[in-house]
CSV table of C-alpha atoms and ligand atoms in Angstrom, one decimal:
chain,number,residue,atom,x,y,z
A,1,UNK,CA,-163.6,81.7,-72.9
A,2,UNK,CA,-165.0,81.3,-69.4
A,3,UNK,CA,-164.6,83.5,-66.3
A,4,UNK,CA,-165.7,83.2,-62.7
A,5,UNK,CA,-166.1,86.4,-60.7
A,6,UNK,CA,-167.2,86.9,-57.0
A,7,UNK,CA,-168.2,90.8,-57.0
A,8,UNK,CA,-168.9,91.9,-53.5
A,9,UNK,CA,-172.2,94.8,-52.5
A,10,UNK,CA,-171.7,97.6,-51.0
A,11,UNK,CA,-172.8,99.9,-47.9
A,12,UNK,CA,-173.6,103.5,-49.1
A,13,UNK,CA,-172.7,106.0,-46.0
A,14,UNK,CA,-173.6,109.3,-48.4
A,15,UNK,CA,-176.4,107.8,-50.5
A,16,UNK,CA,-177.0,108.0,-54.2
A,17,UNK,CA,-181.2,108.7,-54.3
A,18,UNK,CA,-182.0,110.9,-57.3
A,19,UNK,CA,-180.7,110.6,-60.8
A,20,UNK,CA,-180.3,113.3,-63.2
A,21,UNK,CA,-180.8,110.5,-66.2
A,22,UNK,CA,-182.4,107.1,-65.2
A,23,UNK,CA,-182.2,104.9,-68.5
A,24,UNK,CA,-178.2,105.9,-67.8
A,25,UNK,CA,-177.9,105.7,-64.4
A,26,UNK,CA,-176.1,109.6,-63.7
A,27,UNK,CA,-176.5,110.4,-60.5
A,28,UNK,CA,-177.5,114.0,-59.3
A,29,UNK,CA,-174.9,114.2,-56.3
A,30,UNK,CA,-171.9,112.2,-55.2
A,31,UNK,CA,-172.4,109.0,-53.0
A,32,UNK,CA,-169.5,107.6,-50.7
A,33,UNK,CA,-169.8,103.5,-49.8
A,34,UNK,CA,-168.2,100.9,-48.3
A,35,UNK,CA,-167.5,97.7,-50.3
A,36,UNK,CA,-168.0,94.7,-48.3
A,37,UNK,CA,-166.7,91.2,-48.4
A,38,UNK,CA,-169.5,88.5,-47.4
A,39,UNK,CA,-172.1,89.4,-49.2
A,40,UNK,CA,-171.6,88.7,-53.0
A,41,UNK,CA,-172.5,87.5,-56.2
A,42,UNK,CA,-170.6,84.8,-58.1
A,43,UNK,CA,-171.6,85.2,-61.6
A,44,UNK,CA,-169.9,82.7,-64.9
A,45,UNK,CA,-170.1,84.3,-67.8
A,46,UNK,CA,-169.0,82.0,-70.9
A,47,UNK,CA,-168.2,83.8,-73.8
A,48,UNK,CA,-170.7,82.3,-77.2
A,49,UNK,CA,-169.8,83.0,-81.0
A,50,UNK,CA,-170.9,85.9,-82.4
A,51,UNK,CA,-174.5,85.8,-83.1
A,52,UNK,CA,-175.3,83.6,-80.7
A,53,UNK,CA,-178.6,83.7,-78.1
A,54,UNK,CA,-177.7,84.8,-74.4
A,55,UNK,CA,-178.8,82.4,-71.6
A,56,UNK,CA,-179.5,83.5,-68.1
A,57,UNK,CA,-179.6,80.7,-65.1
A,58,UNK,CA,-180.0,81.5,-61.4
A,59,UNK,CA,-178.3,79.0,-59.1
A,60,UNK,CA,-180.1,78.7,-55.9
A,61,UNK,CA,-178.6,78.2,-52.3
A,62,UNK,CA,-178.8,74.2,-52.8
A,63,UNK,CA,-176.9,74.9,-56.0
A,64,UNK,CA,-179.6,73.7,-58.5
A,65,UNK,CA,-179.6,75.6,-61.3
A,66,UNK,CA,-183.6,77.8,-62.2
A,67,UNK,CA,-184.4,79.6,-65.0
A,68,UNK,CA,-184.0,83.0,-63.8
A,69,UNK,CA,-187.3,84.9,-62.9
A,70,UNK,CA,-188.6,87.0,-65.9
A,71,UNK,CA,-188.0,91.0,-64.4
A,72,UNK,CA,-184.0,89.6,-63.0
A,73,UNK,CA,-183.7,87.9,-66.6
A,74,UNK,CA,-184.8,91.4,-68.6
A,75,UNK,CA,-182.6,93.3,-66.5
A,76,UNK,CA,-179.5,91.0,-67.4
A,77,UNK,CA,-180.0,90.6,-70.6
A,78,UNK,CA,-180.9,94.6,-71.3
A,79,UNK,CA,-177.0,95.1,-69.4
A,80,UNK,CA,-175.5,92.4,-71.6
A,81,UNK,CA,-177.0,94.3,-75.0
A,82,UNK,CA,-175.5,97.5,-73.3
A,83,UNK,CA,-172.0,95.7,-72.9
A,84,UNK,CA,-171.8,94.4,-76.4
A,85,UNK,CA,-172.8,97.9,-78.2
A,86,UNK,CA,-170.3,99.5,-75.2
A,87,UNK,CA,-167.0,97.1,-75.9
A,88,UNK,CA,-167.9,96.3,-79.6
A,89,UNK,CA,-168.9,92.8,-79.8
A,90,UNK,CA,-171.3,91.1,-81.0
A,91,UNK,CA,-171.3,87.5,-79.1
A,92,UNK,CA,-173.6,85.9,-76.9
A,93,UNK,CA,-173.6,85.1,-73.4
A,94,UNK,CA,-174.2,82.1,-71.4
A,95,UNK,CA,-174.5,83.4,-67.8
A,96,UNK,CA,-174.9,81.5,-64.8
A,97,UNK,CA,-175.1,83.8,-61.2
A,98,UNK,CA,-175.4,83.1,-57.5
A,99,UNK,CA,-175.8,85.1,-54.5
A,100,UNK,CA,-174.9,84.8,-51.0
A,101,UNK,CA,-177.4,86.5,-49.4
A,102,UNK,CA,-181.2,87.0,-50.2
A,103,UNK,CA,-181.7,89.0,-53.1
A,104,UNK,CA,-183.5,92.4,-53.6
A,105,UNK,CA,-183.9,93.4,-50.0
A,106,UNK,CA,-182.2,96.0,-49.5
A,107,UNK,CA,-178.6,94.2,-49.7
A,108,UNK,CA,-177.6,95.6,-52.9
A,109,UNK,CA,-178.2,92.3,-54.8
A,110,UNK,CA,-178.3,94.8,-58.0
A,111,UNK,CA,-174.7,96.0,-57.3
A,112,UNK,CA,-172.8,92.9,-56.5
A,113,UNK,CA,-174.8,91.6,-59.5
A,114,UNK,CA,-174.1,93.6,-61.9
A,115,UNK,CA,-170.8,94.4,-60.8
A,116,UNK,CA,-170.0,90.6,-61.1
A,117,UNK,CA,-171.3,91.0,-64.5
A,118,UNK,CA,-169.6,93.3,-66.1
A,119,UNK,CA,-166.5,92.0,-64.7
A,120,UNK,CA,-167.1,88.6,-65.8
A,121,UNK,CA,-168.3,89.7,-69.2
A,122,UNK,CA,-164.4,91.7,-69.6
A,123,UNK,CA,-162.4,88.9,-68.8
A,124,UNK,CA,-164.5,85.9,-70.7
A,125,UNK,CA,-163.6,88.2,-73.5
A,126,UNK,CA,-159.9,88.5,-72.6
A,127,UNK,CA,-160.5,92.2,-71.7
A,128,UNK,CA,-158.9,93.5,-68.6
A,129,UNK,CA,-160.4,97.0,-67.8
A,130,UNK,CA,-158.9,99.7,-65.7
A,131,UNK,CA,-161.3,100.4,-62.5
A,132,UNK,CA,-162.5,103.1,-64.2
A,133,UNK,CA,-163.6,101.7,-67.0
A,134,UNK,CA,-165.1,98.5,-65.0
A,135,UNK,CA,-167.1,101.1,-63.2
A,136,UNK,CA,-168.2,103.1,-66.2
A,137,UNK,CA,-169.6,99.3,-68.0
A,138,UNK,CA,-171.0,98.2,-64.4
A,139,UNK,CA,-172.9,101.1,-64.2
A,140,UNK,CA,-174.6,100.6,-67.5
A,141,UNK,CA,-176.7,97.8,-66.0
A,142,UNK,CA,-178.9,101.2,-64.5
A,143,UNK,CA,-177.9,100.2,-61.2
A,144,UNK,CA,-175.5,102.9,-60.0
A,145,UNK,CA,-174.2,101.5,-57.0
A,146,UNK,CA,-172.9,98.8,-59.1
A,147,UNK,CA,-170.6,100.8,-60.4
A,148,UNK,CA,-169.0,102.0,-56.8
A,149,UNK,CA,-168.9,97.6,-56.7
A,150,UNK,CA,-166.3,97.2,-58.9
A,151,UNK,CA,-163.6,98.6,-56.4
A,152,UNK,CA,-162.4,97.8,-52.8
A,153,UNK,CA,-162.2,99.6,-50.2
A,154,UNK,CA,-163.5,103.1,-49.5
A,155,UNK,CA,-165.3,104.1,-52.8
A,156,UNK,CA,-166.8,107.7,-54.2
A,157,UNK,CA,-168.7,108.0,-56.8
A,158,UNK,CA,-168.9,111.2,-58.1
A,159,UNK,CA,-171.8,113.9,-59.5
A,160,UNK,CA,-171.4,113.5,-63.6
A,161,UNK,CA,-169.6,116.8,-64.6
A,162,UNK,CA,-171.6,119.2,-67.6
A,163,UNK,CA,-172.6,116.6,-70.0
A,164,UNK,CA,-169.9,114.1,-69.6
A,165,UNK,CA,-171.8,110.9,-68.7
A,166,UNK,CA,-168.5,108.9,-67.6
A,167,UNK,CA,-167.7,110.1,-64.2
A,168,UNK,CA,-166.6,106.7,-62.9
A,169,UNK,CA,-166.1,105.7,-58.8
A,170,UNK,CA,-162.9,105.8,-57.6
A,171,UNK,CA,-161.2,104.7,-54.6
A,172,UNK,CA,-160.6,106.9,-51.7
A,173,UNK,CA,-158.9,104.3,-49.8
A,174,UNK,CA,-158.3,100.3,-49.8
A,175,UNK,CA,-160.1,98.3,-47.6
A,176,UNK,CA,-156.8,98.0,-45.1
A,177,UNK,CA,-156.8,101.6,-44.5
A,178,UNK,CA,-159.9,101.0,-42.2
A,179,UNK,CA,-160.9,97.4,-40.3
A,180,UNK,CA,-164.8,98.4,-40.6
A,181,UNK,CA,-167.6,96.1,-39.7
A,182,UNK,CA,-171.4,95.9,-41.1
A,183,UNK,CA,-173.3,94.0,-39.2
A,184,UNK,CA,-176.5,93.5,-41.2
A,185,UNK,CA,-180.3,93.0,-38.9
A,186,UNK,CA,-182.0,91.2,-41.9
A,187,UNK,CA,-185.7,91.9,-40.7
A,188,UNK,CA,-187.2,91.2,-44.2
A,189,UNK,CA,-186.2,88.7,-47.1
A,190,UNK,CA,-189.1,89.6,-49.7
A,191,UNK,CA,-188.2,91.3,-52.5
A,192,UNK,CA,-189.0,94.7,-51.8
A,193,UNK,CA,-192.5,96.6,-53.0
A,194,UNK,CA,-190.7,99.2,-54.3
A,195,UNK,CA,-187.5,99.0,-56.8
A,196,UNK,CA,-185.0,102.2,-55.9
A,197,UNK,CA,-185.5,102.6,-59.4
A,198,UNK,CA,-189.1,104.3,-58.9
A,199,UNK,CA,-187.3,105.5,-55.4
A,200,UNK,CA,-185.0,107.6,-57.8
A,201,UNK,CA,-187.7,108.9,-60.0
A,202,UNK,CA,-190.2,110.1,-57.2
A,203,UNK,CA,-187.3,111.8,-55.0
A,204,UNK,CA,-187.5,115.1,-56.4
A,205,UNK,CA,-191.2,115.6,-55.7
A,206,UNK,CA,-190.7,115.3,-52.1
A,207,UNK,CA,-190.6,118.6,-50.2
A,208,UNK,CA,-187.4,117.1,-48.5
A,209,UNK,CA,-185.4,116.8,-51.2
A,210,UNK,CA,-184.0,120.2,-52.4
A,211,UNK,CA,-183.0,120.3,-48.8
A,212,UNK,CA,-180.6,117.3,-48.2
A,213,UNK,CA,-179.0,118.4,-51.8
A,214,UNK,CA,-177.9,121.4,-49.9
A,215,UNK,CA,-176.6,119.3,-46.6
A,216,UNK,CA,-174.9,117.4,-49.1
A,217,UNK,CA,-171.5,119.3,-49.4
A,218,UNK,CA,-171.0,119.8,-45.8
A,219,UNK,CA,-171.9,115.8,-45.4
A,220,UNK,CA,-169.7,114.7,-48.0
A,221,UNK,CA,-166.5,116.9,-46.4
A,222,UNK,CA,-167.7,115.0,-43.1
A,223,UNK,CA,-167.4,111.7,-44.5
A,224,UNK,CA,-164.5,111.5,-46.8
A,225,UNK,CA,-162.7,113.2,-43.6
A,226,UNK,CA,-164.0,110.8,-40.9
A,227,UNK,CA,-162.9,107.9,-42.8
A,228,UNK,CA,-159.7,109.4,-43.9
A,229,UNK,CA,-158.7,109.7,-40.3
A,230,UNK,CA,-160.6,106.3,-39.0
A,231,UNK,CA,-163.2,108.9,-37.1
A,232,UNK,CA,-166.0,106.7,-36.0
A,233,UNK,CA,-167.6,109.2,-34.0
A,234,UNK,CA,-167.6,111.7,-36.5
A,235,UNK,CA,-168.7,108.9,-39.6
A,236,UNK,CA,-171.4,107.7,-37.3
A,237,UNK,CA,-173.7,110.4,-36.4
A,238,UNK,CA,-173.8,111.9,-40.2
A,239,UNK,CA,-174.1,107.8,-42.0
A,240,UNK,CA,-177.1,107.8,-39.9
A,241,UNK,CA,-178.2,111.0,-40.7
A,242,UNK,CA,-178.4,110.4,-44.3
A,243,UNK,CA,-180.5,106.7,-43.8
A,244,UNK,CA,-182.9,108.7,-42.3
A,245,UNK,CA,-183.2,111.5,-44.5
A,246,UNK,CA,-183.0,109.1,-47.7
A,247,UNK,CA,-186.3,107.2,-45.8
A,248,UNK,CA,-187.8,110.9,-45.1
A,249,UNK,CA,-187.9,111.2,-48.8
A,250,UNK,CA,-188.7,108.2,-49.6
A,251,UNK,CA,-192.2,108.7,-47.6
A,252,UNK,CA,-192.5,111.9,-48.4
A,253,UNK,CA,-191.9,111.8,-52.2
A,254,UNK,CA,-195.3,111.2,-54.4
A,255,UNK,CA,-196.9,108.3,-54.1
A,256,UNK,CA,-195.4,107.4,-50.7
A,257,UNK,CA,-192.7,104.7,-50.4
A,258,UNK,CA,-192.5,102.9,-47.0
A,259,UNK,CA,-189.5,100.5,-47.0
A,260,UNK,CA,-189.3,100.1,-43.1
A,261,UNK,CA,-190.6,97.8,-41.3
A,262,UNK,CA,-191.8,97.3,-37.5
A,263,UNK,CA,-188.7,95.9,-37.2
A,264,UNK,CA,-186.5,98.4,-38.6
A,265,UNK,CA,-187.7,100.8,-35.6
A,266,UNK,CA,-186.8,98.1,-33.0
A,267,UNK,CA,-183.1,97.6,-34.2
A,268,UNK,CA,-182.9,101.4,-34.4
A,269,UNK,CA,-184.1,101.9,-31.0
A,270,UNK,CA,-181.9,98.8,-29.5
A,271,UNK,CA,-178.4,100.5,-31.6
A,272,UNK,CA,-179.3,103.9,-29.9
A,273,UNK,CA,-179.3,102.5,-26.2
A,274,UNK,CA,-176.7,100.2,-26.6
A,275,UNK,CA,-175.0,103.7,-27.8
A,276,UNK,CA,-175.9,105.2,-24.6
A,277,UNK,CA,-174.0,102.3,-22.7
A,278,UNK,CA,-170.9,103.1,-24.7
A,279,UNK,CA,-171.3,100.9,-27.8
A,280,UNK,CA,-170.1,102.8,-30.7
A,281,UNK,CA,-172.3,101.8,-33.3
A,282,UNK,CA,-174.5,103.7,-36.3
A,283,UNK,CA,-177.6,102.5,-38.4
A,284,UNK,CA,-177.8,103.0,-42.0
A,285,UNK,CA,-180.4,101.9,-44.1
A,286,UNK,CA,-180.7,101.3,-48.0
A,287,UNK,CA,-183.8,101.3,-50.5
A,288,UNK,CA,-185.3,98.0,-48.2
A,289,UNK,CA,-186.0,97.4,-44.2
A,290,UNK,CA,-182.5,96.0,-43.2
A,291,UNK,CA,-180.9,97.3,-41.1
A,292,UNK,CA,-176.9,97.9,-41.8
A,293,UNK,CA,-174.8,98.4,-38.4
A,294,UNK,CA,-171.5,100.4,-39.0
A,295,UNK,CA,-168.7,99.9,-36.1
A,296,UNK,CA,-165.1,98.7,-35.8
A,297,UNK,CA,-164.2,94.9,-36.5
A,298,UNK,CA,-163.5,94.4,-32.8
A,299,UNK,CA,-167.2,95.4,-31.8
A,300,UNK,CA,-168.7,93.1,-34.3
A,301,UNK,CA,-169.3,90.3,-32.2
A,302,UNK,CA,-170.8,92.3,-29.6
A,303,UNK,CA,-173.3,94.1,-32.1
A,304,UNK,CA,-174.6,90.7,-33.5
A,305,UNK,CA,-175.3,89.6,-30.5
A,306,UNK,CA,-177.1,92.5,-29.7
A,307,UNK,CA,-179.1,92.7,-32.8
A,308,UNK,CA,-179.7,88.6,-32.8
A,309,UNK,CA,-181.8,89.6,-29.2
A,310,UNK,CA,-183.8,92.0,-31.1
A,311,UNK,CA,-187.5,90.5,-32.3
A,312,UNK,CA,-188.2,90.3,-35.7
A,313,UNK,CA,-184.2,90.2,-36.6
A,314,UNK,CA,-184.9,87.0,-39.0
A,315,UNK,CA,-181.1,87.0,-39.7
A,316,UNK,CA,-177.7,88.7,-38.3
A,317,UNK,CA,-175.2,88.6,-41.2
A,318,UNK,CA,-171.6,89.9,-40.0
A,319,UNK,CA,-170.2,91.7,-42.4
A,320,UNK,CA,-167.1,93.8,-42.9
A,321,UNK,CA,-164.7,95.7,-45.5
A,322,UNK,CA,-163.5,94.1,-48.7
A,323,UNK,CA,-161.2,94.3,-51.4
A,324,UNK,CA,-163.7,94.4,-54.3
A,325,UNK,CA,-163.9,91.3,-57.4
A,326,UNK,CA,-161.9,88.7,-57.6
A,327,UNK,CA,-161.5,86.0,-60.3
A,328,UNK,CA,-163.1,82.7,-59.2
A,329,UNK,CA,-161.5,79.1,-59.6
A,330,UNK,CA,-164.5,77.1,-59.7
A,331,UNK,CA,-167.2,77.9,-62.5
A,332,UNK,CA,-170.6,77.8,-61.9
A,333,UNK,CA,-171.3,75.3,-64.9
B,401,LIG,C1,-180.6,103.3,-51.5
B,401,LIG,O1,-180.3,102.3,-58.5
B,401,LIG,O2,-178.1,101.4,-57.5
B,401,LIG,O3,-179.0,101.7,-52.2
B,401,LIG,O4,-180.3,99.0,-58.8
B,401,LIG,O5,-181.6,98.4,-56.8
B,401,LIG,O6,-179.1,98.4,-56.7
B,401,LIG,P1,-180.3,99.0,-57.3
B,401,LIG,O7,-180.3,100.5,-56.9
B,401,LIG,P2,-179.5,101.7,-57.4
B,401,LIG,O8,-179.7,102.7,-56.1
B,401,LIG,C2,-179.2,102.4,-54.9
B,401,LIG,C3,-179.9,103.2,-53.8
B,401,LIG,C4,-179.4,103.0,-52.4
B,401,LIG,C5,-178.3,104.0,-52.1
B,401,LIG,C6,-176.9,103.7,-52.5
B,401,LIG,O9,-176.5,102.5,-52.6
B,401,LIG,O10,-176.2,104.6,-52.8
């Protein structure tokens, strides 16, 4: 059997930075995000007989087909081993996976990846998953925020409880509740220096950290009630908040990570005065130098245009709210 899936990223307003078990991926605290719809992974998966070697290929923007670079392959096939002992099985894969924006900067390639995955995986087995459990085998890949990926909409993911390692995201509300934008400054397409993995691991030896854990609460009330009653300038001020203080620890932690860029600064600086002439628009920032702009749909155009005047902007990708995986008619091979 053979399944298409297009698996959207997501935008993280509360971030998940810290993990109480890595090789796992359990978070320490609870991250809110917002799934998107443009940027995304299509990812065939074709189910092999039992036994059989898994094949990874990476199809590239032109839609050739590469053998898929040796640290993306490892990761894939280490979530695919993780799948099989998970569901029980012991076939092979043939996997084939394309993504619609550049990879591993900061776009949360990982999540729409592996969300696509493990969604992929399910149904070229004839599995269909609750969300729950879709989020409890994306997040098996070690990338958390895969596991918010596997739903639409307005997604938490909560703090594992005592020892139970399956606290899965869940949906606070779908992607209609709220018409949000994210309109994303791509100032760098490299693959970042740093993976958020060793972002994760460093975090608690930076003085900063203990001290956002205990903002945490208050942010996290903020958030799930700003978007609950489509509160802007309530979400804005505290998403930006968090970007900043994620970065804070990021450069503070041990050794230093430095994921902005000269750019980063200037889109920051050009959001905050166009703020100041009324635009109502907030920064956030993941584990890479892009720059994700929050606002309503009916700003978006505005806010490109904006960030497209900015130097050092290579890219303006307008992005916005999304329903979360869907099944794909065409396959990849
Ligand atoms: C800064 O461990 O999920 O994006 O595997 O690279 O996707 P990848 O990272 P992951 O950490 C995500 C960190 C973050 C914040 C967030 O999305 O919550």
């Amino acid at each position: 059997m053979k399944s298409t899936i297009v698996a959207p990223a997501n935008i993280a307003f509360v971030k998940y930075w810290g993990a109480r078990d890595l090789s796992s991926a359990l978070p320490l605290d609870p991250s809110i995000s917002m799934t998107l719809s443009v940027c995304a992974t299509t990812t065939t998966v074709e189910a092999l007989p039992e036994g059989a070697a898994d094949s990874i290929e990476l199809i590239d923007a032109g839609g050739t087909a590469r053998v898929a670079p040796e640290r993306f392959a490892a990761r894939v096939l280490a979530h695919l081993e993780r799948l099989r002992a998970h569901i029980g099985t012991s076939r092979g894969f043939r996997v084939a996976t394309r993504n619609s924006f550049p990879a591993a900067a900061g776009l949360a390639s990982s999540a729409s990846g592996f969300a696509a995955l493990a969604t992929a995986v399910s149904s070229a087995l004839g599995d269909k998953p609750s969300g729950r459990e879709l989020s409890i085998r994306a997040r098996l890949s070690g990338s958390g925020s895969a596991s918010r990926s596997v739903l639409g909409g307005y997604v938490e993911w909560p703090a594992p409880p005592g020892d139970d390692p399956d606290a899965p995201a869940a949906a606070l509300f779908p992607a209609s509740h709220w018409d949000l934008a994210d309109v994303i400054a791509v100032v760098e397409t490299a693959e970042k220096d740093v993976a958020s993995i060793d972002g994760h691991r460093r975090a608690a030896t930076s003085p900063h950290f203990e001290t956002r854990r205990n903002l945490l609460p208050t942010r996290l009330a903020a958030v799930r009630l700003a978007i609950e009653e489509r509160r802007l300038d309530l979400l804005g001020p505290v998403l930006e908040e968090e970007a900043v203080e994620l970065h804070l620890i990021a450069m503070s932690s041990r050794p230093p990570i430095f994921y902005w860029r000269p750019a980063t600064l200037a889109v920051l600086e050009a959001i905050r005065r166009a703020r100041q002439q009324g635009l109502s628009a907030w920064a956030t920032m993941d584990a890479g130098a892009n720059v994700h702009t929050i606002c309503e749909r009916s700003a978006a155009k505005d806010v490109a245009q904006l960030l497209r005047a900015v130097a050092g902007v290579e890219e303006v990708i307008e992005d916005h709210v999304g329903n979360g995986p869907v099944s794909a008619p065409a396959h990849l091979f």
